[in-house]
Coordinates of C-alpha atoms in Angstrom, one line a residue:
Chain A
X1 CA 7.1 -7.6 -57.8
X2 CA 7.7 -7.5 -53.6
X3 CA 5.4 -5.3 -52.0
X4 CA 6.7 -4.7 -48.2
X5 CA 6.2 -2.5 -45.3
X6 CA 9.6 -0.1 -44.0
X7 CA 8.9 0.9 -40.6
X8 CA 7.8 4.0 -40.0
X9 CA 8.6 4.7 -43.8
X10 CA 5.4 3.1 -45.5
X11 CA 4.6 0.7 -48.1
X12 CA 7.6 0.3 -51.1
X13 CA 8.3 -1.8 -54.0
X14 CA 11.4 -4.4 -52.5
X15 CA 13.8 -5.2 -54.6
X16 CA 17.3 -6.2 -55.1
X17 CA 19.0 -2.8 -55.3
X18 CA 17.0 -1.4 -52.2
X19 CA 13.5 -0.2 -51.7
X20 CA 11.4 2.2 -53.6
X21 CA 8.7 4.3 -51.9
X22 CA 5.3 4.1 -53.3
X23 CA 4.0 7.9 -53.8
X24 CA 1.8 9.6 -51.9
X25 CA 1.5 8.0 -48.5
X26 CA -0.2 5.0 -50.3
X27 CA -0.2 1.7 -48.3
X28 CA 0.5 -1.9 -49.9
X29 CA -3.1 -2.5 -48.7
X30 CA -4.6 0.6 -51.0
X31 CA -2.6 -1.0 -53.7
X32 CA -3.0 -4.4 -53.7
X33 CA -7.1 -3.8 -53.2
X34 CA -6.4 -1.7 -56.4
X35 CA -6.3 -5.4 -58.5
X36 CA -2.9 -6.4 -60.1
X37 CA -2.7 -4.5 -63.2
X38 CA -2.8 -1.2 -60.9
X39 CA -0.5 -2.3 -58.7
X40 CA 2.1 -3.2 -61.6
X41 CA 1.5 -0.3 -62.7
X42 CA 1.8 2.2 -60.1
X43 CA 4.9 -0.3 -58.6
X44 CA 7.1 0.1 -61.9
X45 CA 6.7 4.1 -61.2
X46 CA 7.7 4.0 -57.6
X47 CA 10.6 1.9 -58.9
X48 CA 11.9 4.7 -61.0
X49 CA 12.8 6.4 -58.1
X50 CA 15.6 6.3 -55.4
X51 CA 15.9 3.1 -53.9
X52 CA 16.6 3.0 -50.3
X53 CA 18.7 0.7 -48.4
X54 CA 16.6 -2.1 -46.2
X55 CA 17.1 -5.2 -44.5
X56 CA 14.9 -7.7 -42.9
X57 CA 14.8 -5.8 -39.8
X58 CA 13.4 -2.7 -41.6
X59 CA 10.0 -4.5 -42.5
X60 CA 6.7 -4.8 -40.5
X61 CA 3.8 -6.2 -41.5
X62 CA 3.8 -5.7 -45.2
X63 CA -0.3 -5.0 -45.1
X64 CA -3.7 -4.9 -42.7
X65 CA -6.3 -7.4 -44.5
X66 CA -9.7 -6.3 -44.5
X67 CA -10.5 -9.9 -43.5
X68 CA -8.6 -13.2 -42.9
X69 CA -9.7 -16.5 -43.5
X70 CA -8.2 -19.6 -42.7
X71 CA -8.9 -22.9 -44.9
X72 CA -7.7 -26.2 -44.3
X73 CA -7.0 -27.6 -47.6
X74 CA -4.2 -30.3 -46.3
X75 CA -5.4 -33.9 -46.2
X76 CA -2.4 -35.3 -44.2
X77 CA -2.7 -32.1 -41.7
X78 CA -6.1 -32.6 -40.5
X79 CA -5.2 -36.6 -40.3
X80 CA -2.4 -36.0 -38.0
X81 CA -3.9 -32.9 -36.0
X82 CA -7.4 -34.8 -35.3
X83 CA -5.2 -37.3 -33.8
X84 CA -3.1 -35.3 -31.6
X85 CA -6.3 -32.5 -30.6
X86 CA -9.3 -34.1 -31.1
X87 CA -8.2 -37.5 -30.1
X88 CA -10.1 -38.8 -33.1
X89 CA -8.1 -41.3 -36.0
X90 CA -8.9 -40.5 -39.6
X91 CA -10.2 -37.6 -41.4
X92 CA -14.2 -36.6 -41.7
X93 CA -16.1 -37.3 -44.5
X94 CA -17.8 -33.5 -44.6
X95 CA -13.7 -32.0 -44.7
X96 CA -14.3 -34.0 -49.1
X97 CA -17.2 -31.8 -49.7
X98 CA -15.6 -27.8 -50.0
X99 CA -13.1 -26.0 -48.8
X100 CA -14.0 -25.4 -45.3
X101 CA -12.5 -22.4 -43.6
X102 CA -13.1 -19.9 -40.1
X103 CA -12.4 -16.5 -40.0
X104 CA -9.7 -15.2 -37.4
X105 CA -8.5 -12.1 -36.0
X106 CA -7.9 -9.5 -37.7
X107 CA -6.5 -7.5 -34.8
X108 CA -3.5 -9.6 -33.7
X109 CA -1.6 -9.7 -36.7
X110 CA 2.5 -9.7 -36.6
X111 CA 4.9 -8.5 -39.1
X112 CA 7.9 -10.3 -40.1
X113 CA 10.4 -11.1 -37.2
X114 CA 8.4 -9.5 -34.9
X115 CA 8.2 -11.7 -31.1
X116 CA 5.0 -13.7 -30.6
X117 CA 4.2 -13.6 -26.8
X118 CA 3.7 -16.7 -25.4
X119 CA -0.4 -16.7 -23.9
X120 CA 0.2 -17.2 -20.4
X121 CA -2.1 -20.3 -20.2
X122 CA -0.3 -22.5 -22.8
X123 CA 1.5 -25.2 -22.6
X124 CA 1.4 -26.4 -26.2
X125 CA 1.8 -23.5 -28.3
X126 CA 2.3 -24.6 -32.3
X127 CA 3.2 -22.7 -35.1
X128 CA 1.2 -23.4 -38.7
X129 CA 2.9 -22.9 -41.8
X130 CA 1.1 -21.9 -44.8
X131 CA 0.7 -19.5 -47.7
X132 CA -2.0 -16.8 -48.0
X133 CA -3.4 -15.2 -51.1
X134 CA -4.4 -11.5 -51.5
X135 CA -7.6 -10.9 -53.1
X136 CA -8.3 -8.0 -55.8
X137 CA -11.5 -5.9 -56.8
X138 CA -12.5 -8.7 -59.3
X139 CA -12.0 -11.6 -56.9
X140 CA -8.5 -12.1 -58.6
X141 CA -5.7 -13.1 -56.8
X142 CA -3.1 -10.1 -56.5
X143 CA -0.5 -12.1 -54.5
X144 CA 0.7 -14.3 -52.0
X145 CA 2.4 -14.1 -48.5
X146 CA 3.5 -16.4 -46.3
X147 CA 1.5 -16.8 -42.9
X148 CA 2.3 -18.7 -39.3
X149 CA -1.2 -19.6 -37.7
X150 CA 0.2 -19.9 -34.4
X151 CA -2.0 -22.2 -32.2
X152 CA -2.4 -22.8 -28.4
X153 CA -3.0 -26.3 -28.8
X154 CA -4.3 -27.2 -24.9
X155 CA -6.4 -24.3 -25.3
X156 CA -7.8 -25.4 -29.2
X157 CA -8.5 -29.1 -28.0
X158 CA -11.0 -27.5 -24.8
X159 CA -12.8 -25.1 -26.4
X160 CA -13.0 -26.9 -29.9
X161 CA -15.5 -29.3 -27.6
X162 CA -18.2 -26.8 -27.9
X163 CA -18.4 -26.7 -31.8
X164 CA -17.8 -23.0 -32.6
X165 CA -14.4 -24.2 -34.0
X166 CA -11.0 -22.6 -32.7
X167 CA -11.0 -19.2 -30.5
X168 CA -8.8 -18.1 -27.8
X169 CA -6.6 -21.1 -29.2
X170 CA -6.1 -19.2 -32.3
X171 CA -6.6 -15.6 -31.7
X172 CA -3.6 -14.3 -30.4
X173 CA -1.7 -14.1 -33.1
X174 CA -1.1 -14.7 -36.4
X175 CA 2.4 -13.6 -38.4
X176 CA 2.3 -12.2 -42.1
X177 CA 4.9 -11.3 -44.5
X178 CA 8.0 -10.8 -45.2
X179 CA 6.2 -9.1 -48.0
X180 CA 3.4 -9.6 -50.7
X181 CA 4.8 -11.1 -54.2
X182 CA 2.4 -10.3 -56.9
X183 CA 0.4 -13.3 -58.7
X184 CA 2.8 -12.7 -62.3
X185 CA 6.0 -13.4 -60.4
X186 CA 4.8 -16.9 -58.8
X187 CA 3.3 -18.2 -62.8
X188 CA 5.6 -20.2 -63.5
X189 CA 5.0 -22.1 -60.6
X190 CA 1.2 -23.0 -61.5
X191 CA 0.7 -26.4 -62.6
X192 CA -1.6 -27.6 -64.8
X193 CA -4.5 -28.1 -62.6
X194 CA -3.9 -24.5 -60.9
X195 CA -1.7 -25.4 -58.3
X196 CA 1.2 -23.6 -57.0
X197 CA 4.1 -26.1 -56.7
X198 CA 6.3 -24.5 -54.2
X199 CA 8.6 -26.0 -51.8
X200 CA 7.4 -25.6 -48.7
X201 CA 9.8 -25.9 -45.3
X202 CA 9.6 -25.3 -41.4
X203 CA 12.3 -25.2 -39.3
X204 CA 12.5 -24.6 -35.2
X205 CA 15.6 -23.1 -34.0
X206 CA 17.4 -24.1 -37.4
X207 CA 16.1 -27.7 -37.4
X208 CA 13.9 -28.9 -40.9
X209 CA 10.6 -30.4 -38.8
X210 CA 8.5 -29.7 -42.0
X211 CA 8.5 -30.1 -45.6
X212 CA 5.9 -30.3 -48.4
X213 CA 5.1 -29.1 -51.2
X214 CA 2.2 -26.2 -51.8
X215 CA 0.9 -28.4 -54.7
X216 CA -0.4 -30.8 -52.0
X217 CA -3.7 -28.6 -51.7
X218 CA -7.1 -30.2 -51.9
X219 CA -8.1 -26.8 -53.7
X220 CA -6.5 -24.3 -55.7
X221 CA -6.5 -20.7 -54.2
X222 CA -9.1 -19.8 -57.0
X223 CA -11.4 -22.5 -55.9
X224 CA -11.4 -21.3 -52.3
X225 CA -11.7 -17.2 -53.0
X226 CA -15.1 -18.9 -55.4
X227 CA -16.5 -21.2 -52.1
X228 CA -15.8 -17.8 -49.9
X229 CA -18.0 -15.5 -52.2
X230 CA -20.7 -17.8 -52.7
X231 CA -24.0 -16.7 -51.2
X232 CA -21.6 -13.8 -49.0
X233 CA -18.9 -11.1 -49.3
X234 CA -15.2 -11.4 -50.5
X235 CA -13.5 -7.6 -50.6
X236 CA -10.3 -6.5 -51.7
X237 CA -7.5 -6.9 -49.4
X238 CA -9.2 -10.0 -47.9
X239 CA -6.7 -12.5 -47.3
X240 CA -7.4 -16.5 -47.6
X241 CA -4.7 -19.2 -46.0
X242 CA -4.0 -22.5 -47.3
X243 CA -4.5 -23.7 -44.1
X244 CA -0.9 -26.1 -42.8
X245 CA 0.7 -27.8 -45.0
X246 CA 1.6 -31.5 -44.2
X247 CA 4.9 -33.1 -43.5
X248 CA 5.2 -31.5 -40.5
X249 CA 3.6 -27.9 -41.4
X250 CA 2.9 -27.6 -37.4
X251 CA 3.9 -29.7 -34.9
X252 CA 0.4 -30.8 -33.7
X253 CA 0.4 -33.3 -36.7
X254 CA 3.5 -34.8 -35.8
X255 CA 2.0 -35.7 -32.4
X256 CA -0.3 -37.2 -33.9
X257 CA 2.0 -39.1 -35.6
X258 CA 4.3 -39.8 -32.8
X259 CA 1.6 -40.5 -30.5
X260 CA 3.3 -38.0 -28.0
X261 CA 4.3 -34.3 -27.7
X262 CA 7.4 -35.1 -29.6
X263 CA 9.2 -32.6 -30.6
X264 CA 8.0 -30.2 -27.9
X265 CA 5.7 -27.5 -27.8
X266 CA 7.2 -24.1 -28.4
X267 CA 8.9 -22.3 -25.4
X268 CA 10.3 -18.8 -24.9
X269 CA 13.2 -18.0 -27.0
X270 CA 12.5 -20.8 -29.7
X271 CA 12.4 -19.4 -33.2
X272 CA 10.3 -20.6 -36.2
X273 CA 11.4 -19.9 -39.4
X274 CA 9.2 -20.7 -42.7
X275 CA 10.9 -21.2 -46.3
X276 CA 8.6 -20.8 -49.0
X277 CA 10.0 -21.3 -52.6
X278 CA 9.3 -18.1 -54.9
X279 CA 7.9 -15.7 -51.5
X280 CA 10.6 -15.8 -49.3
X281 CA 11.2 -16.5 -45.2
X282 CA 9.0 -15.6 -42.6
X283 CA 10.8 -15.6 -39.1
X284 CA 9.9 -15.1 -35.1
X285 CA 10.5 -15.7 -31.9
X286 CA 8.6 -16.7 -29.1
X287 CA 8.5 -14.1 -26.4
Chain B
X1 CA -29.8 8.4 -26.6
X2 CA -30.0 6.4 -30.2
X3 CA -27.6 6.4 -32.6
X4 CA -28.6 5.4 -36.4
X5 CA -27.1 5.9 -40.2
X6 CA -30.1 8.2 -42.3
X7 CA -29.8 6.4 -45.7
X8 CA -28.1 9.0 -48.3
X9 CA -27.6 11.3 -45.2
X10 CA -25.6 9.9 -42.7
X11 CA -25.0 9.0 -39.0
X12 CA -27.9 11.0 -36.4
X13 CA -28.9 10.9 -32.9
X14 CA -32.4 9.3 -33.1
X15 CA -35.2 11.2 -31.0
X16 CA -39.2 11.3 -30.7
X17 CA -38.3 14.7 -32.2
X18 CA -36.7 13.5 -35.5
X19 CA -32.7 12.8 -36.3
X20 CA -30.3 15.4 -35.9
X21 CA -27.3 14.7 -38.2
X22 CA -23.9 14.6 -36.4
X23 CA -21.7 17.1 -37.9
X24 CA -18.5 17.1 -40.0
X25 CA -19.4 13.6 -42.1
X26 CA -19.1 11.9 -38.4
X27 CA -20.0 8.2 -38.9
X28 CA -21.6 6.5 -35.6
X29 CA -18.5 4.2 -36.0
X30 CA -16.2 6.8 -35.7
X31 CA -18.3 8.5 -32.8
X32 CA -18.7 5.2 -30.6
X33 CA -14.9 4.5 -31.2
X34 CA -14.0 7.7 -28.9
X35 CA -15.9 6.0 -26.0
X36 CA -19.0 6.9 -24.1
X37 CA -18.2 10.4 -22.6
X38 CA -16.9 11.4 -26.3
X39 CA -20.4 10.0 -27.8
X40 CA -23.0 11.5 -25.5
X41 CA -20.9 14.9 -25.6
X42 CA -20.8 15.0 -29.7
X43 CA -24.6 13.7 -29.8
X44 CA -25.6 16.3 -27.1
X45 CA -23.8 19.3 -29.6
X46 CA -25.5 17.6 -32.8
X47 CA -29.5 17.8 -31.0
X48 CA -28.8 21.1 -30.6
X49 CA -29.9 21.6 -34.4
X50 CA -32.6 21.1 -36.1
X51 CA -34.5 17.7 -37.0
X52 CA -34.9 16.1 -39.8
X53 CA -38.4 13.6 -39.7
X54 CA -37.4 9.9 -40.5
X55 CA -39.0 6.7 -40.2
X56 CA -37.9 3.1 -39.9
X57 CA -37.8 2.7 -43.9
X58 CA -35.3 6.0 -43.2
X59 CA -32.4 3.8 -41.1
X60 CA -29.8 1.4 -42.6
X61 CA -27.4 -0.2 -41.1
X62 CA -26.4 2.0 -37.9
X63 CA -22.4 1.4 -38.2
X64 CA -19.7 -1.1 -39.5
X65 CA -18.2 -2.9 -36.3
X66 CA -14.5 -3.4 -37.1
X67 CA -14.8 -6.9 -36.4
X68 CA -18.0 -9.4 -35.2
X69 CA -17.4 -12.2 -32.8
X70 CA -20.8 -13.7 -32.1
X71 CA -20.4 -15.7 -28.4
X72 CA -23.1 -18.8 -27.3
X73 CA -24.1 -17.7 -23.7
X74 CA -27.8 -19.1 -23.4
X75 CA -27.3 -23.2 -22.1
X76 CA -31.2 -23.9 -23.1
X77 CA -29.8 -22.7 -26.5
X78 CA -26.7 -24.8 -26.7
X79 CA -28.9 -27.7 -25.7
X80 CA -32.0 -27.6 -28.0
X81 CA -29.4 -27.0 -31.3
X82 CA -26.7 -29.4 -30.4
X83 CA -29.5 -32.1 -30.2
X84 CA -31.1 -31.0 -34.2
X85 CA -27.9 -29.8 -35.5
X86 CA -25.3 -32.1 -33.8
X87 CA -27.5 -34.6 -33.2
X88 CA -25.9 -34.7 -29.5
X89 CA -28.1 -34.5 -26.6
X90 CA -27.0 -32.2 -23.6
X91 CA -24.5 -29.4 -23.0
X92 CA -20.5 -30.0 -23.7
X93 CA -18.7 -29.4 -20.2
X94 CA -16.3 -27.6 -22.2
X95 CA -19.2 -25.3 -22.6
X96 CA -19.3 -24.3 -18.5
X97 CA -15.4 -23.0 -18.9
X98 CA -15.9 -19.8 -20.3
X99 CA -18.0 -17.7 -22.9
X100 CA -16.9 -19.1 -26.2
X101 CA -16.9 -17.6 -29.3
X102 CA -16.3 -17.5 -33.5
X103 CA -15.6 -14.6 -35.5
X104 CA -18.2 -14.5 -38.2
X105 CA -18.2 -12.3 -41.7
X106 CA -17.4 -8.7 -41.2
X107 CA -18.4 -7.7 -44.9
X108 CA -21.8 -9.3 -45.0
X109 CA -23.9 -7.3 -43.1
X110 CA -27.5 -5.5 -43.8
X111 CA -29.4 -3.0 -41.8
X112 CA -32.9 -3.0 -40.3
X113 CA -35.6 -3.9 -42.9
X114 CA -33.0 -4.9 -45.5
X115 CA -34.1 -8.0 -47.4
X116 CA -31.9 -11.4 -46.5
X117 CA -31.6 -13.2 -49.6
X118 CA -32.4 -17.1 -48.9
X119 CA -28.6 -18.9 -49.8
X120 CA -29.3 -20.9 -53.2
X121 CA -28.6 -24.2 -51.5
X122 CA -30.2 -24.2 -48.3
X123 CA -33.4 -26.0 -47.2
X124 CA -33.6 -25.0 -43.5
X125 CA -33.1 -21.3 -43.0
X126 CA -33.4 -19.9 -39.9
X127 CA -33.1 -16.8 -37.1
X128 CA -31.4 -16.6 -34.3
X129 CA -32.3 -13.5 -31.7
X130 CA -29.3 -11.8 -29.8
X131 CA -27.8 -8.8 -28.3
X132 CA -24.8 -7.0 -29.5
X133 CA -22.2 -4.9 -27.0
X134 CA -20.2 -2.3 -28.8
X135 CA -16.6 -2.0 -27.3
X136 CA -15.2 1.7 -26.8
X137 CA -11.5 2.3 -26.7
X138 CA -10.9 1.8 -22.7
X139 CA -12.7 -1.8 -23.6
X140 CA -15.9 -0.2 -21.9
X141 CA -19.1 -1.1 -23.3
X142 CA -20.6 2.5 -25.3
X143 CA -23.9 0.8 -26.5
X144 CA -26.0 -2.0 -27.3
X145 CA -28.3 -2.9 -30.5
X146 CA -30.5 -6.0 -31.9
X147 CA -28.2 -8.7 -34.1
X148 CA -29.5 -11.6 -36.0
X149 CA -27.4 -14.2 -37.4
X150 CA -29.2 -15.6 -39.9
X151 CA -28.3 -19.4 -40.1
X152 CA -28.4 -22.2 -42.9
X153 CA -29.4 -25.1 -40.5
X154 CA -28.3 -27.9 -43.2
X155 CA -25.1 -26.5 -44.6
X156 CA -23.6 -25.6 -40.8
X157 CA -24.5 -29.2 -39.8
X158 CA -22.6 -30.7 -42.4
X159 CA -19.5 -28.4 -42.4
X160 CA -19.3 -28.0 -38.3
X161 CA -18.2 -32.0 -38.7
X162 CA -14.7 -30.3 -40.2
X163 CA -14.5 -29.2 -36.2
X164 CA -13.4 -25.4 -37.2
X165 CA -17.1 -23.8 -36.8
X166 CA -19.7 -22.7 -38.4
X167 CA -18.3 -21.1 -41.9
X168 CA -21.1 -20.6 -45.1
X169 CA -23.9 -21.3 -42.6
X170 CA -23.6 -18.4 -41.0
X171 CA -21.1 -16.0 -43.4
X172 CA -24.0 -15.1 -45.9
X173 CA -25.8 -12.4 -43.6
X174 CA -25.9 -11.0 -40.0
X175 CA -28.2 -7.8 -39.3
X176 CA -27.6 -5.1 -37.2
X177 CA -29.8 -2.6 -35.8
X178 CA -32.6 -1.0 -36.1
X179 CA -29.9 1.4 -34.2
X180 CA -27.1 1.7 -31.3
X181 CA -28.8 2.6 -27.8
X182 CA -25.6 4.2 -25.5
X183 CA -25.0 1.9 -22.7
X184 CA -26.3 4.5 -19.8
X185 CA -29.6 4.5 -21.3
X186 CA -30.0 0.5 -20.3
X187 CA -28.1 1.0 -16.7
X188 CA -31.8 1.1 -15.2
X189 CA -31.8 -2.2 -16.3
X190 CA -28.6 -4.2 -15.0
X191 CA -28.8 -6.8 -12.0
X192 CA -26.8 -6.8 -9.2
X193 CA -24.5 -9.3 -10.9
X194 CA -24.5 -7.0 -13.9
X195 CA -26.8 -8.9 -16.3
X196 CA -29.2 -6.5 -18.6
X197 CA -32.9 -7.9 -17.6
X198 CA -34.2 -7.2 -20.9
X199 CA -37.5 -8.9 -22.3
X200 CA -36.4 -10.3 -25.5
X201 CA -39.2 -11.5 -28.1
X202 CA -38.8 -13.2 -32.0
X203 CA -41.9 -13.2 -34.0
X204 CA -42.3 -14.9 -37.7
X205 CA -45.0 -13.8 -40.0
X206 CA -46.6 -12.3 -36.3
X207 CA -46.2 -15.2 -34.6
X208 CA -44.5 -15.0 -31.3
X209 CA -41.9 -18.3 -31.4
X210 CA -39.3 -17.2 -29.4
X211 CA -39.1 -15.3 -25.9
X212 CA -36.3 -15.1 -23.2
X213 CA -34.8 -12.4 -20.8
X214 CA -31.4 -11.2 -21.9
X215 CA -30.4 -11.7 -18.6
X216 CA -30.2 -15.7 -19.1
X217 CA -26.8 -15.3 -20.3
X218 CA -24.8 -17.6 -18.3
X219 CA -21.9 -14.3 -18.6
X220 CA -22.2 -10.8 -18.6
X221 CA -20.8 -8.4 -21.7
X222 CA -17.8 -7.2 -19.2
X223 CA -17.0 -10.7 -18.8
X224 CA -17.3 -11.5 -22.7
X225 CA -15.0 -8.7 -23.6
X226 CA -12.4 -9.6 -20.5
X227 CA -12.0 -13.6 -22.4
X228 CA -11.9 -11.5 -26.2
X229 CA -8.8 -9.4 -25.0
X230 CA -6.7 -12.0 -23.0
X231 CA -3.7 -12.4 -24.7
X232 CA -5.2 -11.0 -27.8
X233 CA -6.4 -7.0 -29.1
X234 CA -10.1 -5.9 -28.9
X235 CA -10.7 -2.9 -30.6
X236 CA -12.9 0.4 -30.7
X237 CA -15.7 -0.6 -32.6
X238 CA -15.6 -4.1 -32.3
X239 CA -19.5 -5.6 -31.9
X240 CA -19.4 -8.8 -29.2
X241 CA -22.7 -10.5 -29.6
X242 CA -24.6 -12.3 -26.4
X243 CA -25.2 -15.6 -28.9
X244 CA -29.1 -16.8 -29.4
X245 CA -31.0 -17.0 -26.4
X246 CA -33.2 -19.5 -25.5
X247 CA -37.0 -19.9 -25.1
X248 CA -37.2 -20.1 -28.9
X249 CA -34.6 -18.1 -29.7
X250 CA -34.1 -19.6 -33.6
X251 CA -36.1 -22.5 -34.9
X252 CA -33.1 -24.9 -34.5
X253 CA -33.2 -25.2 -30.9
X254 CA -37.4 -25.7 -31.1
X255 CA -36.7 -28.3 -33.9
X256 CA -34.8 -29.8 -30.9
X257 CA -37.2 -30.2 -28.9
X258 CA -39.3 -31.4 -30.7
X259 CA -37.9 -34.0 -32.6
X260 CA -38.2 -32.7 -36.3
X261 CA -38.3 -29.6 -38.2
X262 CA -41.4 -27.7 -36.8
X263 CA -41.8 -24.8 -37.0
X264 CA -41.0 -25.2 -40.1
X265 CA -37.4 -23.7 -41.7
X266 CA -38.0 -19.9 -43.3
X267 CA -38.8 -19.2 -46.6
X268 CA -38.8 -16.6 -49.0
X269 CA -41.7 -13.8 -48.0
X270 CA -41.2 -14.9 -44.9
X271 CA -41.0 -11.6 -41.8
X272 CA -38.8 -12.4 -39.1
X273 CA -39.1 -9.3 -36.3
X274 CA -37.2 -8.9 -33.2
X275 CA -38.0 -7.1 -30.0
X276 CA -35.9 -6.2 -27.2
X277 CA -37.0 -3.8 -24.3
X278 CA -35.6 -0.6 -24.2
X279 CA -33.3 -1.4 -28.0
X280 CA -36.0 -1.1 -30.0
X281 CA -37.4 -3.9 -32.7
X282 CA -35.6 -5.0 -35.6
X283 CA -36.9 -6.8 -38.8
X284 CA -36.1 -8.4 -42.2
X285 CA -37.9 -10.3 -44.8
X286 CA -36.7 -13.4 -47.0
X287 CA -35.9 -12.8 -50.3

C-alpha cells in the first residue's frame, strides 16, 4: 500500500485508480505510528471510498518524522567520500564495529518535487541518495521512502574538522517521499539475509550518475532500528536512512574517485531525480 | 518567573509561594512557543490563583523541546576532551569559525532527580554541565534552564572515528531542568557583549569538580541561534545548548589534563548535581 500526502487535502491511500482519503483528518504520520497491521487495516477502508484524481504535483511531504536518523551503512560511499571531504584514503576501522548514524533536522524536511534552495555559502552542494524506513509502535518497520540527504560539501569538510560530525553542511534540507510503501508490498524483495534488493539509480538533469543496488548495505534496516534503541529511545514515526548508496549514490564519492570535482557540484536549475525499484521516484530542483 | 511540569498535575509557574497550575491543560511547551510577552502574560493570569505546595521530588521534566542541538562553545573544553577522547592535543581551527553543533536524541530525555541508567556497555561514564536557550517564535530567546548530556566516554571515542559525531555516546540520556527561568529574569546578568555571567558549579557525590562562568562561551545564545537558522528552520520550542564548559565541566576534559582517568568515570549510586546562579540546581543519580 502507498501512503501519500495531497496538498492541502491530507494524508490518502495512492493508488492506481486515484487517491482515497483516509477518514477523519488522520495524517500518514498518525497511521503509520499506528504499526502495520493498523495501517492495512484502516488503508483498505479508506480505499472503499471515492478515489480522487492526483498526480505527482498534488503530493507534499507524504509525513513529519518524530525523529530522523541518518546511517551510513555503504562501504564504497564512505571510501569515496573520505577521499573527496576528508582528504583521507581508505575506510576506518571503528565504521566495522555498528551501524553508526547522526541525527538531522527534523525541521527542514521537503516533499516530493518541491525546490531545494541553494545555501548561499556553497559551492559544492551534493545530493545523497538513499532509502529510509518508517518505524512502528513495536520497533517494526511499517515502510519505506525514498530520501535525498542533500549536503553542502565545502561547508561538511570545515566543520566536520571539529568532530561533532556534519551540521550546517547537512541541515538545510533533506527531501522525503513520493510517498510511504508499506513493509508487505516490498517482501518480496527481502533476501535471505534481510536485505532489500532493490535497484537503486540517480540521475542529474536526466543523466544515470549512480547505480547500486540496496542489497549492498552493511546492515539490514532491522539491525539498525536494534543499534538505535539500545540503551535510548526509538518512537514511532522515527525515520532511519540507509545512509548513500555507492556507485555514485552522491557525487562527493565520485570525487573521490576522480580525484576532482568531476561531475560538478549542483547549481540552480539542476534537477536530481532518484529511482528506487518497488518505492518509486523522488524528484527536485535546485532553487 | 519559573516555569516547571508538577508530576501527574501539569505545567505551573514556580514561586517561594507554591506552583500555580497554568490553566486549560497548558503545557510549558506550548506556553514558551507563543514567545516571551505571551508567557509572562499567561503565567501572570495563572499566579493569580491559588498554590499548590511542591518540592523538588514534585518537578519532572519542565517541557519537551521540539528539537536539541547541543553546541561546543567553551575552548578550555574542546581542548582538555579532544586530548582524552581524540587523543589530539590543542583546539581544531575549524573550531574558531563559528559555534558548531550536533543534534542529539529528542526522545531520551529525564527530568530533574530522575535516575540515569548507566548504558550496559560503558566503562567511562560521565557529566557534562551546560546551559540550555529556549527559542520563541520571533527566534528570541524566552528562557534558560540547566542541561546535562550525560556521555559514554569509551563508546563516543570509538564511534567519533566514523567522522559523523557523537551517536550512542551521547543518545542514551540528556536532562533537563530542574525548570525553565524566562529570559528577563537573567537580563541583570548579561555583559555588555551580551554574555550571561553566571557562576556555574558540578559537584559528584558533594565534591565540587567542575566550576566556570557561563560567560566563557566563546559566542553568545543570539549568535548560536543566528548559525542554527541560516539557510535552515529553527523552531518554537527548540532547546540550543551552550555545550560543557570548562573548569571541570565533565570528567573527560580533567582526564585530559591529567593524563589518565582521574577522577575516576561515574558509577552506579553515584550523585552528579549542578548549580547555576540565578537557574536553580539540577541533579540525578546513576542507576
Amino acid at each position: 500500500m502507498r501512503l501519500g500526502t495531497l496538498k492541502g487535502q491530507g494524508g490518502a491511500v495512492l493508488t492506481d485508480d486515484g487517491a482515497y482519503l483516509l477518514p477523519d483528518g488522520l495524517t500518514v504520520g498518525d497511521l503509520l505510528a499506528q504499526g502495520l497491521e493498523r495501517t492495512l487495516e484502516h488503508g483498505s477502508t479508506a480505499a472503499r471510498g471515492s478515489p480522487l484524481p492526483y498526480g505527482p504535483e498534488s503530493l507534499e511531504l507524504p509525513y513529519f518524522p518524530t525523529s530522523v536518523r541518518d546511517f551510513v551503512t555503504f562501504e564504497s560511499h564512505v571510501e569515496g567520500v573520505r577521499r573527496s571531504i576528508e582528504g583521507s584514503p581508505g575506510v576506518p576501522e571503528a565504521w566495522y564495529d555498528a551501524p553508526t548514524f547522526y541525527f538531522t533536522n527534523p525541521h527542514a524536511l521537503y516533499g516530493p518535487g518541491q525546490p531545494i534552495p541553494k545555501p548561499e555559502r556553497c559551492h559544492a552542494l551534493d545530493y545523497e541518495m538513499e532509502v529510509g524506513a518508517v518505524v512502528g509502535p513495536d520497533l517494526e518497520i511499517v515502510g519505506y521512502t525514498i530520501v535525498n540527504d542533500w549536503s553542502a560539501r565545502d561547508i561538511q569538510a570545515r566543520e566536520m574538522q571539529v568532530g561533532l560530525g556534519p551540521a550546517k553542511g547537512k541541515d538545510f534540507a533533506t527531501s522525503i517521499g513520493p510517498w510511504v510503501v508499506t513493509a508487505d508490498e516490498l517482501a518480496p524483495y527481502l533476501t535471505d539475509d534481510g536485505f532489500l534488493d532493490l535497484d537503486c539509480q540517480a540521475f542529474v538533469n536526466g543523466e544515470r550518475l549512480g547505480h547500486d543496488r540496496l542489497s549492498h548495505m552493511r546492515w539490514t534496516f532491522a539491525e539498525m532500528v536494534a543499534y538505535a534503541v539500545r540503551d535510548s529511545v526509538v518512537k514511532p514515526g522515527d525515520l532511519l536512512a540507509s545512509g548513500t548508496t555507492g556507485g555514485g549514490g552522491c557525487l562527493a564519492e565520485l570525487w573521490g574517485r576522480n580525484g576532482e570535482r568531476t561531475p560538478p557540484p549542483l547549481e540552480i536549475g539542476d534537477v536530481v531525480r532518484l529511482e528506487v525499484e518497488g518505492i518509486g521516484t523522488l524528484e527536485a530542483a535546485i532553487a
